[in-house]
Amino acid sequence: METSGSTEKLGSKYSLLELIGTGGMAEVYRAKLVGTGGFEKPLVIKKLLSEMAGDKEVVENFIDEARLAALLQHENIACVYDFGEQDGSYFIAMEYLFGKDLHTTLSQAKSARGTIGINQALFIAAQICAGMD
């Protein structure tokens, strides 16, 4: 991965714009696909942490996650566009969904009221179930 100004490049077609979050095995970036003639598409890159790349089991689990996620198609599930490896770093390129994530929604509700309302909780649960159906 190389740096171009304040933007990191992943291979020849992805630019990592902003770190969204870090989990136990990967980092998630707001990114864009950069194509010919100024073509750009916003997306998310989930990149395996470099310290995990040497762990065969973690790499296999990441690859399995990419394979499984690529099979899922529903409006409530981010589409997988690409999977790859660049300089020993594995990544998944996924659809960027605009809007608030569940963590932010729950945090804001907790700060304002202590909890979300029953209607909102049921709506969230129904949307999760619809995606998993």
Tab-separated table of C-alpha atoms in Angstrom:
chain	number	residue	atom	x	y	z
A	1	MET	CA	0.000	0.000	0.000
A	2	GLU	CA	1.406	3.393	-0.931
A	3	THR	CA	0.558	6.901	0.199
A	4	SER	CA	-0.417	9.640	-2.254
A	5	GLY	CA	-0.691	12.964	-0.398
A	6	SER	CA	-3.091	12.283	2.460
A	7	THR	CA	-4.706	9.345	0.663
A	8	GLU	CA	-3.395	5.796	0.933
A	9	LYS	CA	-3.582	3.649	-2.181
A	10	LEU	CA	-4.405	-0.048	-2.114
A	11	GLY	CA	-3.283	-1.507	-5.392
A	12	SER	CA	-3.962	0.437	-8.550
A	13	LYS	CA	-7.685	0.998	-8.136
A	14	TYR	CA	-8.530	1.760	-4.486
A	15	SER	CA	-7.897	4.896	-2.422
A	16	LEU	CA	-8.347	4.659	1.354
A	17	LEU	CA	-9.838	7.939	2.557
A	18	GLU	CA	-10.644	7.563	6.243
A	19	LEU	CA	-10.387	4.895	8.928
A	20	ILE	CA	-13.916	4.097	10.103
A	21	GLY	CA	-13.007	1.560	12.766
A	22	THR	CA	-10.737	-1.221	13.909
A	23	GLY	CA	-11.780	-4.624	15.198
A	24	GLY	CA	-9.981	-7.707	16.410
A	25	MET	CA	-8.684	-8.750	13.015
A	26	ALA	CA	-9.356	-5.946	10.540
A	27	GLU	CA	-9.573	-2.233	9.861
A	28	VAL	CA	-12.488	-0.722	7.959
A	29	TYR	CA	-11.915	2.293	5.714
A	30	ARG	CA	-14.156	4.641	3.805
A	31	ALA	CA	-12.607	4.389	0.368
A	32	LYS	CA	-13.191	4.893	-3.314
A	33	LEU	CA	-12.668	2.925	-6.467
A	34	VAL	CA	-10.761	5.052	-8.948
A	35	GLY	CA	-11.147	4.230	-12.623
A	36	THR	CA	-10.374	5.592	-16.045
A	37	GLY	CA	-11.473	9.084	-17.055
A	38	GLY	CA	-12.128	10.342	-13.524
A	39	PHE	CA	-14.581	7.542	-12.668
A	40	GLU	CA	-14.985	7.152	-8.894
A	41	LYS	CA	-17.244	4.970	-6.774
A	42	PRO	CA	-17.487	5.262	-2.967
A	43	LEU	CA	-17.020	2.003	-1.108
A	44	VAL	CA	-15.654	0.433	2.047
A	45	ILE	CA	-12.454	-1.551	2.337
A	46	LYS	CA	-12.114	-4.089	5.131
A	47	LYS	CA	-8.396	-4.807	5.436
A	48	LEU	CA	-6.885	-7.592	7.511
A	49	LEU	CA	-4.565	-6.180	10.166
A	50	SER	CA	-0.911	-6.626	9.173
A	51	GLU	CA	-0.114	-8.413	12.452
A	52	MET	CA	-2.796	-10.995	11.603
A	53	ALA	CA	-1.547	-11.709	8.066
A	54	GLY	CA	0.955	-14.279	9.378
A	55	ASP	CA	-1.696	-16.298	11.207
A	56	LYS	CA	-2.879	-18.962	8.748
A	57	GLU	CA	-6.138	-19.611	10.613
A	58	VAL	CA	-7.056	-15.910	10.721
A	59	VAL	CA	-6.301	-15.546	6.999
A	60	GLU	CA	-8.450	-18.607	6.212
A	61	ASN	CA	-11.306	-17.184	8.313
A	62	PHE	CA	-11.023	-13.832	6.502
A	63	ILE	CA	-11.102	-15.577	3.119
A	64	ASP	CA	-14.121	-17.654	4.234
A	65	GLU	CA	-15.872	-14.448	5.366
A	66	ALA	CA	-15.279	-12.886	1.933
A	67	ARG	CA	-16.601	-15.986	0.150
A	68	LEU	CA	-19.728	-16.159	2.309
A	69	ALA	CA	-20.426	-12.423	2.144
A	70	ALA	CA	-20.132	-12.496	-1.649
A	71	LEU	CA	-23.004	-15.020	-1.784
A	72	LEU	CA	-25.392	-12.854	0.240
A	73	GLN	CA	-27.700	-10.514	-1.650
A	74	HIS	CA	-30.227	-8.369	0.182
A	75	GLU	CA	-30.900	-4.649	0.467
A	76	ASN	CA	-29.960	-4.808	4.174
A	77	ILE	CA	-26.554	-6.388	3.510
A	78	ALA	CA	-23.606	-4.566	1.952
A	79	CYS	CA	-22.615	-6.090	-1.399
A	80	VAL	CA	-19.105	-7.449	-1.806
A	81	TYR	CA	-17.429	-6.086	-4.948
A	82	ASP	CA	-13.944	-7.521	-4.704
A	83	PHE	CA	-11.535	-9.566	-2.634
A	84	GLY	CA	-7.802	-9.444	-2.988
A	85	GLU	CA	-4.335	-9.434	-1.579
A	86	GLN	CA	-1.779	-6.644	-1.921
A	87	ASP	CA	1.730	-7.051	-0.507
A	88	GLY	CA	0.577	-9.729	1.941
A	89	SER	CA	-2.435	-7.715	3.102
A	90	TYR	CA	-5.860	-9.224	2.380
A	91	PHE	CA	-8.871	-6.980	1.804
A	92	ILE	CA	-12.568	-7.029	0.963
A	93	ALA	CA	-14.089	-4.178	-1.076
A	94	MET	CA	-17.746	-3.649	-0.179
A	95	GLU	CA	-20.663	-1.357	-0.875
A	96	TYR	CA	-20.644	1.883	1.096
A	97	LEU	CA	-24.022	2.337	2.747
A	98	PHE	CA	-24.887	5.950	3.488
A	99	GLY	CA	-26.540	6.742	6.796
A	100	LYS	CA	-26.028	6.016	10.458
A	101	ASP	CA	-24.639	2.716	11.614
A	102	LEU	CA	-26.328	0.790	14.414
A	103	HIS	CA	-23.565	1.567	16.923
A	104	THR	CA	-23.985	5.322	16.389
A	105	THR	CA	-27.776	5.071	16.624
A	106	LEU	CA	-27.615	3.137	19.898
A	107	SER	CA	-24.965	5.471	21.360
A	108	GLN	CA	-27.011	8.565	20.551
A	109	ALA	CA	-30.145	7.034	22.042
A	110	LYS	CA	-28.243	6.059	25.178
A	111	SER	CA	-26.905	9.611	25.575
A	112	ALA	CA	-30.297	11.217	24.994
A	113	ARG	CA	-32.754	8.847	26.647
A	114	GLY	CA	-30.806	5.930	28.025
A	115	THR	CA	-32.316	3.472	25.537
A	116	ILE	CA	-34.075	3.219	22.203
A	117	GLY	CA	-37.846	2.979	22.031
A	118	ILE	CA	-39.678	-0.292	21.533
A	119	ASN	CA	-40.828	0.698	18.027
A	120	GLN	CA	-37.273	1.511	16.958
A	121	ALA	CA	-35.951	-1.701	18.533
A	122	LEU	CA	-38.560	-3.790	16.731
A	123	PHE	CA	-37.843	-2.035	13.422
A	124	ILE	CA	-34.091	-2.717	13.789
A	125	ALA	CA	-34.725	-6.368	14.719
A	126	ALA	CA	-37.089	-6.801	11.750
A	127	GLN	CA	-34.514	-5.349	9.347
A	128	ILE	CA	-31.792	-7.648	10.704
A	129	CYS	CA	-34.117	-10.653	10.366
A	130	ALA	CA	-35.066	-9.662	6.801
A	131	GLY	CA	-31.410	-9.535	5.842
A	132	MET	CA	-30.726	-12.917	7.414
A	133	ASP	CA	-33.815	-14.610	5.905
